mmCIF file of C-alpha atoms and ligand atoms in Angstrom:
data_model
loop_
_atom_site.group_PDB
_atom_site.id
_atom_site.type_symbol
_atom_site.label_atom_id
_atom_site.label_comp_id
_atom_site.label_asym_id
_atom_site.label_seq_id
_atom_site.Cartn_x
_atom_site.Cartn_y
_atom_site.Cartn_z
ATOM 1 C CA MET A 28 2.564 36.195 -6.684
ATOM 2 C CA ARG A 29 1.519 34.787 -3.271
ATOM 3 C CA GLN A 30 4.277 34.451 -0.764
ATOM 4 C CA TYR A 31 4.205 31.671 1.846
ATOM 5 C CA ALA A 32 5.226 31.954 5.413
ATOM 6 C CA LEU A 33 6.929 28.450 5.191
ATOM 7 C CA HIS A 34 8.198 26.507 2.340
ATOM 8 C CA PRO A 35 5.152 24.611 0.791
ATOM 9 C CA SER A 36 5.542 20.849 1.115
ATOM 10 C CA PRO A 37 7.346 19.355 -1.906
ATOM 11 C CA VAL A 38 5.407 17.241 -4.512
ATOM 12 C CA VAL A 39 5.729 13.512 -3.736
ATOM 13 C CA SER A 40 5.911 11.508 -6.920
ATOM 14 C CA LEU A 41 6.552 7.971 -8.247
ATOM 15 C CA PRO A 42 8.718 6.999 -11.208
ATOM 16 C CA ILE A 43 7.072 5.854 -14.347
ATOM 17 C CA ILE A 44 8.464 2.894 -16.283
ATOM 18 C CA GLY A 45 9.522 3.929 -19.838
ATOM 19 C CA SER A 46 9.163 7.707 -19.121
ATOM 20 C CA ASP A 47 11.221 10.573 -17.818
ATOM 21 C CA ASP A 48 7.946 12.002 -16.257
ATOM 22 C CA HIS A 49 7.051 11.225 -12.722
ATOM 23 C CA PHE A 50 3.552 10.559 -11.294
ATOM 24 C CA PRO A 51 2.565 13.300 -8.815
ATOM 25 C CA ALA A 52 0.877 11.565 -5.779
ATOM 26 C CA ARG A 53 -2.303 12.953 -4.208
ATOM 27 C CA ARG A 54 -4.242 10.904 -1.637
ATOM 28 C CA ILE A 55 -3.509 7.288 -0.735
ATOM 29 C CA TYR A 56 -6.628 5.190 -0.200
ATOM 30 C CA CYS A 57 -5.999 1.647 1.330
ATOM 31 C CA VAL A 58 -8.515 -1.271 1.306
ATOM 32 C CA GLY A 59 -8.738 -3.573 4.288
ATOM 33 C CA LYS A 60 -10.053 -7.102 4.361
ATOM 34 C CA ASN A 61 -9.789 -7.948 0.610
ATOM 35 C CA TYR A 62 -8.429 -11.487 0.712
ATOM 36 C CA LYS A 63 -10.423 -14.172 2.613
ATOM 37 C CA LYS A 64 -7.465 -15.979 4.183
ATOM 38 C CA HIS A 65 -6.040 -12.618 5.493
ATOM 39 C CA VAL A 66 -9.461 -11.758 7.021
ATOM 40 C CA ALA A 67 -9.311 -15.219 8.632
ATOM 41 C CA GLU A 68 -5.731 -14.870 9.932
ATOM 42 C CA MET A 69 -6.642 -11.472 11.535
ATOM 43 C CA GLY A 70 -9.482 -13.213 13.460
ATOM 44 C CA GLY A 71 -12.331 -11.853 11.233
ATOM 45 C CA ASP A 72 -15.207 -13.734 9.510
ATOM 46 C CA PRO A 73 -14.622 -13.916 5.756
ATOM 47 C CA LYS A 74 -18.295 -14.473 5.118
ATOM 48 C CA LYS A 75 -19.073 -11.100 6.684
ATOM 49 C CA SER A 76 -16.227 -9.336 4.865
ATOM 50 C CA SER A 77 -17.021 -5.956 3.228
ATOM 51 C CA PRO A 78 -14.368 -3.466 2.068
ATOM 52 C CA ILE A 79 -13.211 -0.981 4.496
ATOM 53 C CA PHE A 80 -11.125 2.087 3.541
ATOM 54 C CA PHE A 81 -8.453 4.024 5.399
ATOM 55 C CA THR A 82 -5.878 6.554 4.176
ATOM 56 C CA LYS A 83 -2.105 7.271 4.290
ATOM 57 C CA SER A 84 -0.621 10.675 3.609
ATOM 58 C CA ARG A 85 1.427 10.934 0.400
ATOM 59 C CA GLU A 86 4.289 12.019 2.603
ATOM 60 C CA THR A 87 4.571 8.475 3.853
ATOM 61 C CA VAL A 88 5.768 7.219 0.368
ATOM 62 C CA VAL A 89 9.224 5.501 0.180
ATOM 63 C CA HIS A 90 10.778 4.736 -3.109
ATOM 64 C CA SER A 91 12.218 1.302 -3.879
ATOM 65 C CA GLY A 92 15.886 0.828 -2.811
ATOM 66 C CA HIS A 93 15.686 2.957 0.282
ATOM 67 C CA VAL A 94 16.793 2.084 3.807
ATOM 68 C CA ILE A 95 14.100 2.990 6.464
ATOM 69 C CA GLN A 96 14.644 3.609 10.118
ATOM 70 C CA TYR A 97 12.611 1.321 12.301
ATOM 71 C CA PRO A 98 9.559 3.343 13.372
ATOM 72 C CA PRO A 99 8.898 4.436 16.982
ATOM 73 C CA GLN A 100 6.083 3.308 19.164
ATOM 74 C CA THR A 101 5.944 -0.259 18.077
ATOM 75 C CA ALA A 102 7.397 -3.654 18.695
ATOM 76 C CA ASP A 103 5.304 -5.351 16.078
ATOM 77 C CA LEU A 104 5.831 -3.705 12.673
ATOM 78 C CA HIS A 105 4.205 -5.813 9.940
ATOM 79 C CA TYR A 106 4.518 -5.943 6.126
ATOM 80 C CA GLU A 107 1.437 -6.316 3.805
ATOM 81 C CA VAL A 108 2.238 -6.533 0.088
ATOM 82 C CA GLU A 109 -0.465 -5.054 -2.084
ATOM 83 C CA LEU A 110 -1.277 -4.241 -5.684
ATOM 84 C CA LEU A 111 -0.908 -0.489 -6.153
ATOM 85 C CA VAL A 112 -3.393 1.266 -8.500
ATOM 86 C CA ALA A 113 -2.586 4.911 -9.699
ATOM 87 C CA MET A 114 -5.500 6.954 -10.910
ATOM 88 C CA ALA A 115 -5.915 9.274 -13.884
ATOM 89 C CA ASP A 116 -8.839 11.467 -14.479
ATOM 90 C CA ASP A 117 -12.451 10.176 -14.854
ATOM 91 C CA ASN A 118 -11.926 7.047 -12.764
ATOM 92 C CA GLU A 119 -9.481 5.706 -15.344
ATOM 93 C CA VAL A 120 -6.419 3.747 -14.128
ATOM 94 C CA PHE A 121 -3.105 5.495 -15.096
ATOM 95 C CA GLY A 122 -0.972 2.514 -14.111
ATOM 96 C CA TYR A 123 -0.108 -0.134 -11.650
ATOM 97 C CA GLY A 124 2.721 -1.061 -9.192
ATOM 98 C CA THR A 125 3.504 -2.866 -5.973
ATOM 99 C CA ALA A 126 3.371 -1.394 -2.526
ATOM 100 C CA ILE A 127 3.836 -2.541 1.010
ATOM 101 C CA ASP A 128 1.245 -1.307 3.592
ATOM 102 C CA MET A 129 3.512 -1.031 6.616
ATOM 103 C CA THR A 130 1.474 -1.490 9.802
ATOM 104 C CA ARG A 131 2.220 -0.942 13.443
ATOM 105 C CA ARG A 132 0.095 -4.063 14.399
ATOM 106 C CA ASP A 133 0.217 -3.635 18.156
ATOM 107 C CA ILE A 134 -1.154 -0.016 17.732
ATOM 108 C CA GLN A 135 -3.822 -1.381 15.378
ATOM 109 C CA ALA A 136 -4.842 -4.072 17.900
ATOM 110 C CA VAL A 137 -5.358 -1.510 20.666
ATOM 111 C CA ALA A 138 -7.299 0.767 18.255
ATOM 112 C CA LYS A 139 -9.440 -2.157 17.127
ATOM 113 C CA SER A 140 -10.220 -3.202 20.722
ATOM 114 C CA LYS A 141 -11.319 0.377 21.534
ATOM 115 C CA GLY A 142 -13.154 0.988 18.313
ATOM 116 C CA ALA A 143 -10.658 3.908 17.808
ATOM 117 C CA PRO A 144 -9.269 5.173 14.455
ATOM 118 C CA TRP A 145 -6.378 3.311 12.738
ATOM 119 C CA ASP A 146 -4.375 6.394 11.785
ATOM 120 C CA MET A 147 -1.412 5.886 14.116
ATOM 121 C CA ALA A 148 -1.207 2.212 13.058
ATOM 122 C CA LYS A 149 -1.156 2.949 9.356
ATOM 123 C CA ASN A 150 -0.295 6.486 8.604
ATOM 124 C CA PHE A 151 3.147 7.045 10.105
ATOM 125 C CA ASP A 152 6.515 8.130 8.627
ATOM 126 C CA HIS A 153 7.846 5.903 5.858
ATOM 127 C CA SER A 154 4.729 3.552 6.029
ATOM 128 C CA ALA A 155 4.114 3.410 2.298
ATOM 129 C CA PRO A 156 6.933 1.814 0.214
ATOM 130 C CA CYS A 157 5.768 2.099 -3.380
ATOM 131 C CA SER A 158 7.381 0.784 -6.604
ATOM 132 C CA ALA A 159 7.639 2.595 -9.791
ATOM 133 C CA LEU A 160 4.386 2.616 -11.966
ATOM 134 C CA LEU A 161 3.775 0.659 -15.167
ATOM 135 C CA PRO A 162 1.265 2.566 -17.426
ATOM 136 C CA THR A 163 -1.930 0.697 -18.015
ATOM 137 C CA ALA A 164 -1.304 0.402 -21.747
ATOM 138 C CA GLN A 165 1.834 -1.650 -20.999
ATOM 139 C CA THR A 166 0.386 -3.663 -18.237
ATOM 140 C CA PRO A 167 -0.218 -7.422 -18.890
ATOM 141 C CA ASP A 168 -3.490 -9.070 -17.803
ATOM 142 C CA LEU A 169 -3.209 -9.058 -14.043
ATOM 143 C CA SER A 170 -6.201 -11.129 -13.239
ATOM 144 C CA HIS A 171 -4.314 -14.266 -12.135
ATOM 145 C CA ALA A 172 -0.953 -12.586 -11.406
ATOM 146 C CA ASN A 173 1.079 -13.989 -8.516
ATOM 147 C CA ILE A 174 1.626 -11.594 -5.530
ATOM 148 C CA ARG A 175 4.321 -12.231 -3.019
ATOM 149 C CA LEU A 176 6.562 -10.881 -0.359
ATOM 150 C CA LEU A 177 10.038 -12.047 0.552
ATOM 151 C CA LYS A 178 11.627 -11.198 3.885
ATOM 152 C CA ASN A 179 15.390 -11.789 3.813
ATOM 153 C CA GLY A 180 14.931 -13.926 0.757
ATOM 154 C CA LYS A 181 12.332 -16.142 2.404
ATOM 155 C CA LEU A 182 8.835 -16.352 0.897
ATOM 156 C CA MET A 183 6.351 -15.016 3.527
ATOM 157 C CA GLN A 184 3.328 -14.037 1.402
ATOM 158 C CA ASN A 185 2.339 -15.931 -1.742
ATOM 159 C CA SER A 186 -1.048 -15.582 -3.419
ATOM 160 C CA SER A 187 -2.834 -14.478 -6.596
ATOM 161 C CA LEU A 188 -4.695 -11.307 -7.466
ATOM 162 C CA ASP A 189 -7.709 -13.473 -8.432
ATOM 163 C CA LYS A 190 -8.141 -14.071 -4.716
ATOM 164 C CA MET A 191 -9.087 -10.449 -4.149
ATOM 165 C CA ILE A 192 -12.679 -10.227 -2.849
ATOM 166 C CA TRP A 193 -13.173 -6.811 -4.491
ATOM 167 C CA SER A 194 -11.563 -6.265 -7.886
ATOM 168 C CA VAL A 195 -9.978 -3.085 -8.930
ATOM 169 C CA GLU A 196 -13.177 -2.079 -10.738
ATOM 170 C CA ASP A 197 -15.168 -2.900 -7.616
ATOM 171 C CA ILE A 198 -12.871 -0.841 -5.461
ATOM 172 C CA ILE A 199 -12.956 2.100 -7.767
ATOM 173 C CA ALA A 200 -16.792 1.914 -7.885
ATOM 174 C CA HIS A 201 -17.044 1.759 -4.046
ATOM 175 C CA LEU A 202 -14.481 4.606 -3.547
ATOM 176 C CA SER A 203 -15.890 6.920 -6.153
ATOM 177 C CA ALA A 204 -19.355 6.525 -4.622
ATOM 178 C CA SER A 205 -17.839 8.149 -1.391
ATOM 179 C CA VAL A 206 -15.297 10.643 -2.739
ATOM 180 C CA THR A 207 -14.408 12.218 -6.048
ATOM 181 C CA LEU A 208 -11.295 10.187 -7.166
ATOM 182 C CA CYS A 209 -8.830 12.558 -8.891
ATOM 183 C CA ALA A 210 -5.675 12.186 -11.121
ATOM 184 C CA GLY A 211 -2.794 11.374 -8.767
ATOM 185 C CA ASP A 212 -4.746 9.358 -6.228
ATOM 186 C CA LEU A 213 -3.212 6.059 -5.242
ATOM 187 C CA ILE A 214 -5.052 2.966 -4.016
ATOM 188 C CA MET A 215 -3.491 0.109 -2.057
ATOM 189 C CA THR A 216 -5.818 -2.869 -2.720
ATOM 190 C CA GLY A 217 -5.358 -5.022 0.350
ATOM 191 C CA THR A 218 -3.072 -7.790 1.270
ATOM 192 C CA PRO A 219 -3.251 -11.683 1.137
ATOM 193 C CA GLU A 220 -2.490 -13.966 4.072
ATOM 194 C CA GLY A 221 1.009 -14.384 5.509
ATOM 195 C CA VAL A 222 1.547 -10.974 7.062
ATOM 196 C CA GLY A 223 4.166 -10.929 9.806
ATOM 197 C CA PRO A 224 6.773 -8.943 11.746
ATOM 198 C CA VAL A 225 9.699 -6.959 10.603
ATOM 199 C CA VAL A 226 12.760 -6.208 12.692
ATOM 200 C CA ALA A 227 15.595 -3.648 12.134
ATOM 201 C CA THR A 228 18.000 -5.224 9.542
ATOM 202 C CA ASP A 229 15.182 -7.059 7.661
ATOM 203 C CA HIS A 230 15.121 -6.817 3.898
ATOM 204 C CA LEU A 231 11.749 -6.820 2.144
ATOM 205 C CA ILE A 232 10.899 -7.453 -1.492
ATOM 206 C CA GLY A 233 7.288 -7.179 -2.699
ATOM 207 C CA GLU A 234 6.596 -8.616 -6.168
ATOM 208 C CA ILE A 235 3.611 -8.829 -8.477
ATOM 209 C CA GLU A 236 4.077 -10.871 -11.710
ATOM 210 C CA GLY A 237 4.338 -8.321 -14.629
ATOM 211 C CA LEU A 238 4.814 -5.243 -12.478
ATOM 212 C CA PRO A 239 7.667 -3.320 -11.008
ATOM 213 C CA SER A 240 8.723 -4.556 -7.673
ATOM 214 C CA ILE A 241 9.376 -2.830 -4.298
ATOM 215 C CA GLU A 242 12.453 -3.316 -2.182
ATOM 216 C CA VAL A 243 13.333 -1.759 1.230
ATOM 217 C CA ARG A 244 15.669 -2.443 4.035
ATOM 218 C CA TYR A 245 15.203 -1.624 7.714
ATOM 219 C CA GLU A 246 17.786 -0.321 10.110
ATOM 220 C CA ASP A 247 17.867 0.562 13.844
ATOM 221 C CA ALA A 248 16.497 4.106 14.558
HETATM 222 MN MN1 MN B 308 -3.233 -3.423 4.012
#
């Protein structure tokens, strides 16, 4: 048996509703610019919108109910509530959940202005709070489902999945033309308008009608 010089990194997984099994996470792909009003609020032109993809490491996953230390190197941490898609083999969807694409907006703004990569704005410790997954067979029709984010009980984002420019099928088609999607891959499908800042002590709840919700609280580092 092969011996390792260090402990191999542990498997990162998500709970599955109605099962004792857990979903082993692989890569996390994220879609940018998938709701017209969010493209507009970020200063983009919705008419010229096309999907962009970036990634987060699976090690950035945070489970619902956790308390997160406010991240370093930012004074403008933002929430983005998103539909989470979990992949099985052969481009089939294993299940769905709710995620929050946490973003260091100030770092992203600098990166955008320089044409530099977004990694440090998007792929940092604890930047991917993800709910449990609901298997596809148990998932209701999501085409008009409400998607929303509450900060300290106040409604900050409130939209509908039918406002997505690129549907789940479109996203899987685009992604799988570029990479071989594999069982365990996760996709965050973009956020609607209403993104905004988080401070230490803020409490976030992301909800999509019919799906498990995600809830996290921030504290001072
Ligand atoms: Mn996002």
